[in-house]
Amino acid sequence: MSSTLKISLPGKDVKTAAPEDLAVHSGYDTLKLIISNSNPYAGEIFVTFKDNPAVGIYRLFTFKHQLPNHPFYYIFFDRSNSSKNLSTFNQQDTGMEFDNDVFGNQAFIVTDTGDGFTVDYVAQTTTFDMTAQYFSFKYFVFVNDGT
Amino acid sequence: MASDDHSIGVKMSNIGWDVKSAGDANLYFSSSWPMLKIEATDTASQGSTVKHSLNYPPLAFAWNPVDGLSVCAVDSGVVYLPQLGSTPYRYFIFRQPVNVAYQSPVVKGPLQNPTLADNDFGMRFVKDGKELSSKDLRDFTLHSSARSPLLHAVITGNLGALGAGDFAGITGLKWVPDLPYRPVYFVFYSADGTTWNPVSTVSAIPPRVNFDTLDKGIVLNAAGLTGQGSIILLKDPLDLLPRTSVTL
């Protein structure tokens, strides 16, 4: 016979509370993110443009998860620290969005590699001067199966 | 006997943190707020619907390696998987309604990253049929060597004129920061109170997500619309993550 740990939220009777009213219920699985200093499963990639890059593809970051499965993860692209108003790219100057972001002929591309992911900056033109811009990505990689 | 008093309860810190001084983002759990519990997870084709029996619109994600994460449109019986391509989705349905207000207390603590300590201390609950000695964290529902998303708040209700800030007077819904960090969040809009659709920053027209430069609030901008909104916030800081800097 298996046992169950239940901890109710304030004001709720643990014996009768619905799962939504429990802080913890060991009968339900959770998303789990390994805590690690050597290979952080949650982190930030902070990209600063010192100059306006020539046309090309630039590898910004490679993450390898070292897990036996293909994990579920999500990545936020964060424009909220941008040093310039991106309205020239028809984008809001602040914001967070999942995964890829494309503006004008520039793009940040997240690519799944099976054993992790890469983040690239793709410059198809130098029309939009990226000098002094900065952006960041926030990633969270869970051990849960993603496929 | 049940109590509404948040000063009474149980909490456990993440590895490396002193439970007596850890802030909310560095607790593995606390009896003052819920963990996100997975009701169901499986794979399904893009554009399909997944029935559930929760009788409320739940928070649900769809993910695949090609299209990344999508927050799903939901109602009280169905999760709607988006159609972005052809790669099947892994979906997660959580026991967390998007349309029921909730507010947890804020527990402030040191914000720097800890030096990780011995993993031999902690708590783990193994799934039926799995070994407690397993090194695979997927074999556990709870494992204190991991972090699991925790709910901070659900701001929900009828859309109305926003108060002070960049969007004063505009119809919408707003979360004014009460946490010492920017959290992971998800935003929904419902025109009819039945189907709840995810809202992003990308849309050129409302409903869309904006950020208030004055108070750093998260805004559901619903100018010209009627209905309800929801902003779901987790105790997962976006600002305190280990940083890798790249210069081009």
XYZ file of C-alpha atoms in Angstrom:
395
model
C 0.000 0.000 0.000
C 1.425 3.361 -0.944
C 1.205 6.350 1.343
C 0.424 9.915 0.365
C 1.661 13.216 1.714
C -0.904 16.019 1.691
C -0.405 19.522 3.055
C -3.376 21.847 2.767
C -3.400 25.570 2.129
C -4.359 27.895 4.993
C -8.044 27.646 5.803
C -8.500 24.275 4.088
C -9.113 20.968 5.825
C -6.501 18.535 4.569
C -8.912 15.596 4.924
C -11.508 17.051 2.546
C -9.630 19.598 0.449
C -9.593 19.275 -3.340
C -6.107 18.916 -4.882
C -6.312 22.563 -5.956
C -6.519 23.526 -2.279
C -3.485 21.535 -1.267
C -0.025 23.055 -1.186
C 1.502 19.617 -1.656
C 0.008 16.314 -2.813
C 2.487 13.512 -3.432
C -0.033 11.675 -5.588
C 0.450 14.224 -8.357
C 3.562 14.576 -10.454
C 5.234 17.967 -10.734
C 7.590 19.654 -13.143
C 11.068 19.194 -11.744
C 14.126 21.288 -12.471
C 17.466 19.948 -11.236
C 19.326 22.309 -8.949
C 22.914 22.445 -10.150
C 25.670 25.011 -10.024
C 27.883 23.230 -12.571
C 25.231 22.957 -15.295
C 22.363 25.278 -14.385
C 19.026 24.003 -15.643
C 17.645 27.489 -15.263
C 19.740 30.357 -16.511
C 20.083 33.541 -18.476
C 21.937 34.289 -21.710
C 22.690 37.982 -21.818
C 23.626 39.277 -25.269
C 25.284 42.650 -25.787
C 25.908 44.084 -29.239
C 29.188 45.996 -29.134
C 28.982 46.673 -32.858
C 26.558 46.118 -35.705
C 27.369 42.549 -36.815
C 27.988 41.748 -40.463
C 25.487 39.550 -42.257
C 25.845 36.046 -40.875
C 24.816 33.528 -38.260
C 26.273 33.873 -34.776
C 26.140 31.090 -32.172
C 25.326 32.676 -28.841
C 24.828 29.723 -26.542
C 24.836 25.943 -26.410
C 23.132 24.009 -23.634
C 23.507 20.252 -23.124
C 21.099 18.779 -20.631
C 22.873 15.495 -19.735
C 19.508 13.807 -19.170
C 18.524 10.340 -20.451
C 15.359 11.633 -22.112
C 14.262 14.519 -24.349
C 13.196 17.008 -21.697
C 10.509 19.643 -21.634
C 11.895 23.159 -21.443
C 10.831 26.683 -22.091
C 12.743 29.808 -22.990
C 11.679 33.400 -22.661
C 13.140 35.999 -24.980
C 13.394 39.184 -22.990
C 13.380 42.536 -24.731
C 12.643 44.439 -21.584
C 16.276 45.441 -21.046
C 16.787 46.620 -24.587
C 18.761 49.814 -24.680
C 16.912 51.177 -27.683
C 13.294 51.572 -28.593
C 12.633 48.721 -30.967
C 9.721 50.495 -32.564
C 12.006 50.918 -35.547
C 11.703 47.149 -35.867
C 7.915 47.275 -35.422
C 8.360 45.727 -31.990
C 7.475 46.965 -28.550
C 10.487 48.178 -26.640
C 9.628 46.030 -23.702
C 8.345 42.531 -23.529
C 8.870 38.859 -22.988
C 8.091 36.170 -25.473
C 8.667 32.471 -25.760
C 11.443 31.084 -27.884
C 12.302 32.658 -31.208
C 12.026 36.303 -31.958
C 12.152 37.919 -35.358
C 12.263 41.607 -36.110
C 12.983 43.165 -39.448
C 15.504 40.862 -41.091
C 17.132 39.979 -37.799
C 16.257 36.957 -35.721
C 17.140 35.063 -32.584
C 16.618 31.379 -33.250
C 16.372 28.584 -30.688
C 17.151 25.158 -32.154
C 16.521 21.886 -30.362
C 19.483 19.529 -30.724
C 18.036 16.524 -28.909
C 20.725 16.662 -26.259
C 19.990 20.307 -25.577
C 19.496 23.471 -27.536
C 21.381 26.270 -29.222
C 20.605 29.956 -29.536
C 21.770 31.807 -32.651
C 21.580 35.369 -33.839
C 20.868 35.627 -37.558
C 21.669 38.899 -39.310
C 20.338 38.987 -42.842
C 21.075 42.642 -43.227
C 23.007 45.398 -41.519
C 20.235 47.910 -42.127
C 19.128 47.834 -38.493
C 22.009 49.042 -36.400
C 22.283 46.733 -33.416
C 25.126 48.658 -31.778
C 24.599 49.024 -28.012
C 21.458 46.892 -27.993
C 21.152 44.159 -25.436
C 18.754 41.299 -24.968
C 18.485 38.250 -22.820
C 17.042 34.771 -22.819
C 15.793 32.988 -19.728
C 15.639 29.218 -19.926
C 14.111 26.575 -17.676
C 14.871 22.905 -18.437
C 12.831 20.291 -16.580
C 13.532 16.573 -16.237
C 9.990 15.737 -17.392
C 9.596 14.099 -20.794
C 9.039 16.624 -23.551
C 8.374 14.214 -26.382
C -8.637 22.592 12.593
C -8.028 24.642 9.491
C -6.515 28.089 9.893
C -6.155 31.069 7.569
C -3.046 32.110 9.450
C -0.009 32.006 7.166
C 2.320 32.114 10.180
C 1.382 28.522 10.940
C 2.436 25.871 8.510
C 5.109 23.697 6.989
C 7.871 24.681 4.601
C 11.001 23.163 3.130
C 13.867 25.063 1.529
C 15.741 24.249 -1.641
C 19.213 22.748 -1.367
C 21.692 25.206 0.094
C 19.176 27.513 1.715
C 18.361 27.923 5.379
C 14.636 27.321 5.653
C 14.366 29.908 8.412
C 15.656 32.755 6.217
C 14.994 31.598 2.634
C 12.739 33.754 0.478
C 9.709 32.267 -1.234
C 11.557 31.582 -4.492
C 14.069 29.435 -2.628
C 11.592 27.209 -0.860
C 10.848 23.774 -2.290
C 7.351 24.109 -0.922
C 5.346 26.018 1.637
C 1.918 25.304 3.009
C 1.050 28.924 2.178
C 0.939 28.351 -1.591
C 0.376 25.463 -3.995
C 2.812 23.583 -6.177
C 1.675 23.171 -9.766
C 0.295 19.630 -9.850
C 0.131 17.763 -13.143
C -3.339 16.378 -13.783
C -2.460 14.809 -17.122
C 0.375 14.681 -19.626
C 0.631 12.860 -22.939
C 1.285 13.518 -26.595
C -1.290 14.576 -29.193
C -1.362 16.022 -32.672
C -1.350 19.743 -33.354
C -4.767 21.349 -33.627
C -6.423 18.561 -31.659
C -8.465 18.889 -28.489
C -7.858 17.095 -25.207
C -10.809 16.484 -22.911
C -10.463 16.854 -19.171
C -12.876 16.421 -16.279
C -11.796 19.256 -14.007
C -14.934 21.356 -14.565
C -12.896 24.535 -14.691
C -10.507 26.031 -17.261
C -7.063 24.762 -16.196
C -3.590 26.058 -16.902
C -2.213 23.896 -19.718
C 0.961 23.873 -21.831
C 1.757 22.364 -25.210
C 5.363 21.841 -26.218
C 7.458 20.229 -28.898
C 11.123 20.610 -29.892
C 10.298 22.507 -33.088
C 7.648 24.998 -32.017
C 8.614 25.404 -28.375
C 6.099 26.268 -25.694
C 2.530 27.364 -26.262
C 0.139 28.148 -23.454
C -3.157 26.524 -24.442
C -6.630 27.954 -24.823
C -8.873 26.157 -22.343
C -12.442 25.814 -21.141
C -14.101 23.755 -18.434
C -13.958 20.559 -20.453
C -11.359 20.887 -23.176
C -7.755 21.920 -23.782
C -7.174 23.254 -27.295
C -3.753 22.445 -28.716
C -2.510 25.090 -31.147
C -1.751 24.465 -34.810
C 1.655 25.835 -35.677
C 3.171 22.967 -37.646
C 3.065 19.206 -37.784
C 5.265 17.981 -34.918
C 3.112 16.354 -32.209
C 2.797 18.169 -28.910
C 3.569 17.026 -25.408
C 0.858 18.600 -23.284
C 0.662 19.249 -19.554
C -2.661 19.967 -17.839
C -2.319 21.324 -14.330
C -4.751 21.235 -11.416
C -4.805 24.993 -11.417
C -7.818 27.043 -12.546
C -6.997 30.152 -14.554
C -10.180 31.930 -13.462
C -10.057 31.677 -9.661
C -8.264 34.472 -7.839
C -5.474 33.488 -5.504
C -2.874 35.460 -3.600
C -0.015 33.999 -1.622
C 2.083 35.908 0.876
C 5.494 37.263 -0.105
C 8.418 35.861 1.864
C 11.528 37.914 1.282
C 14.988 36.503 1.769
C 18.535 36.682 0.451
C 18.557 36.802 -3.347
C 22.044 35.571 -4.191
C 22.636 32.041 -5.419
C 23.615 29.618 -2.652
C 26.580 27.300 -2.530
C 24.975 23.915 -2.992
C 25.289 21.568 -0.090
C 25.011 17.827 0.390
C 22.107 16.224 -1.466
C 21.779 13.445 1.089
C 19.259 15.420 3.071
C 15.809 16.026 1.735
C 12.504 14.499 0.794
C 11.412 12.279 -2.049
C 8.170 10.536 -2.983
C 8.600 7.759 -5.508
C 5.960 6.860 -8.101
C 4.259 3.483 -7.859
C 6.450 0.772 -9.328
C 9.637 2.832 -9.146
C 12.577 2.449 -6.787
C 13.220 4.967 -4.043
C 16.935 4.604 -4.804
C 16.445 5.675 -8.437
C 18.697 8.460 -9.712
C 16.107 9.419 -12.359
C 14.055 12.301 -11.039
C 11.220 11.352 -13.383
C 10.583 8.417 -11.046
C 9.444 10.765 -8.291
C 6.421 12.987 -7.845
C 8.291 15.092 -5.290
C 12.060 15.351 -4.944
C 13.793 18.065 -2.970
C 16.907 17.891 -5.153
C 14.778 19.615 -7.767
C 12.803 22.820 -7.968
C 9.157 22.674 -8.915
C 7.017 25.629 -10.017
C 5.072 27.282 -7.215
C 2.043 29.505 -7.629
C 2.360 33.084 -6.416
C -0.935 34.597 -7.506
C -3.830 34.500 -9.922
C -5.124 37.982 -10.711
C -8.481 37.553 -12.399
C -11.794 39.298 -12.869
C -13.789 41.506 -15.188
C -11.831 43.873 -17.373
C -12.041 47.492 -16.331
C -10.375 50.870 -16.587
C -6.794 50.601 -15.373
C -5.499 52.839 -12.629
C -2.305 54.854 -12.409
C 0.476 54.008 -14.824
C 1.328 53.998 -18.504
C -2.079 52.551 -19.367
C -4.310 54.569 -17.051
C -7.889 54.592 -18.253
C -7.397 51.797 -20.777
C -9.549 48.709 -20.403
C -7.587 45.792 -19.051
C -6.234 43.975 -16.038
C -2.961 44.581 -14.265
C -0.609 42.980 -11.794
C 1.276 45.536 -9.764
C 4.505 43.925 -8.543
C 4.558 42.762 -4.957
C 7.540 40.451 -5.350
C 11.208 41.513 -5.094
C 11.836 39.921 -8.525
C 10.158 39.618 -11.928
C 8.334 36.289 -12.001
C 7.399 33.830 -14.733
C 3.843 34.673 -15.752
C 1.032 33.657 -18.119
C -1.833 35.884 -19.286
C -5.332 34.960 -20.496
C -8.309 36.761 -21.992
C -11.875 35.491 -22.126
C -14.552 37.279 -24.119
C -17.367 35.060 -22.880
C -16.113 33.826 -19.498
C -16.062 30.307 -20.900
C -13.065 29.952 -23.193
C -9.789 31.385 -21.944
C -7.235 32.273 -24.593
C -3.535 32.900 -23.945
C -2.302 36.424 -24.584
C 1.239 37.370 -25.598
C 3.325 40.435 -26.258
C 3.483 39.706 -29.969
C -0.033 40.657 -31.032
C -0.165 44.079 -32.657
C -3.684 44.712 -31.390
C -5.423 44.038 -28.067
C -5.660 41.745 -26.314
C -1.938 41.839 -25.784
C 0.534 41.991 -22.928
C 2.251 45.266 -22.138
C 4.636 46.297 -19.409
C 4.198 49.399 -17.356
C 7.424 51.363 -17.324
C 6.328 53.325 -14.263
C 5.650 50.530 -11.810
C 6.954 47.517 -13.790
C 3.475 46.018 -13.753
C 2.279 43.336 -16.161
C -0.717 44.597 -18.107
C -3.388 42.747 -20.041
C -4.178 45.462 -22.555
C -7.756 44.872 -23.683
C -8.541 48.301 -25.088
C -11.915 48.296 -26.791
C -12.817 44.838 -25.497
C -15.118 43.446 -22.842
C -14.824 40.251 -20.880
C -12.502 38.831 -18.273
C -8.798 38.440 -17.838
C -6.313 36.464 -15.832
C -2.647 36.902 -14.960
C -0.980 33.852 -13.435
C 2.298 34.415 -11.616
C 4.779 31.837 -10.399
C 7.404 32.128 -7.700
C 10.100 31.664 -10.348
C 12.375 34.703 -10.646
C 13.458 35.804 -14.090
C 16.032 38.226 -12.746
C 18.113 36.003 -10.486
C 19.225 33.285 -12.865
C 22.887 32.335 -13.383
C 24.022 34.506 -16.284
C 26.118 33.708 -19.344
C 27.219 36.914 -21.054
C 27.844 37.079 -24.796
C 29.164 40.091 -26.707
C 28.863 40.489 -30.463
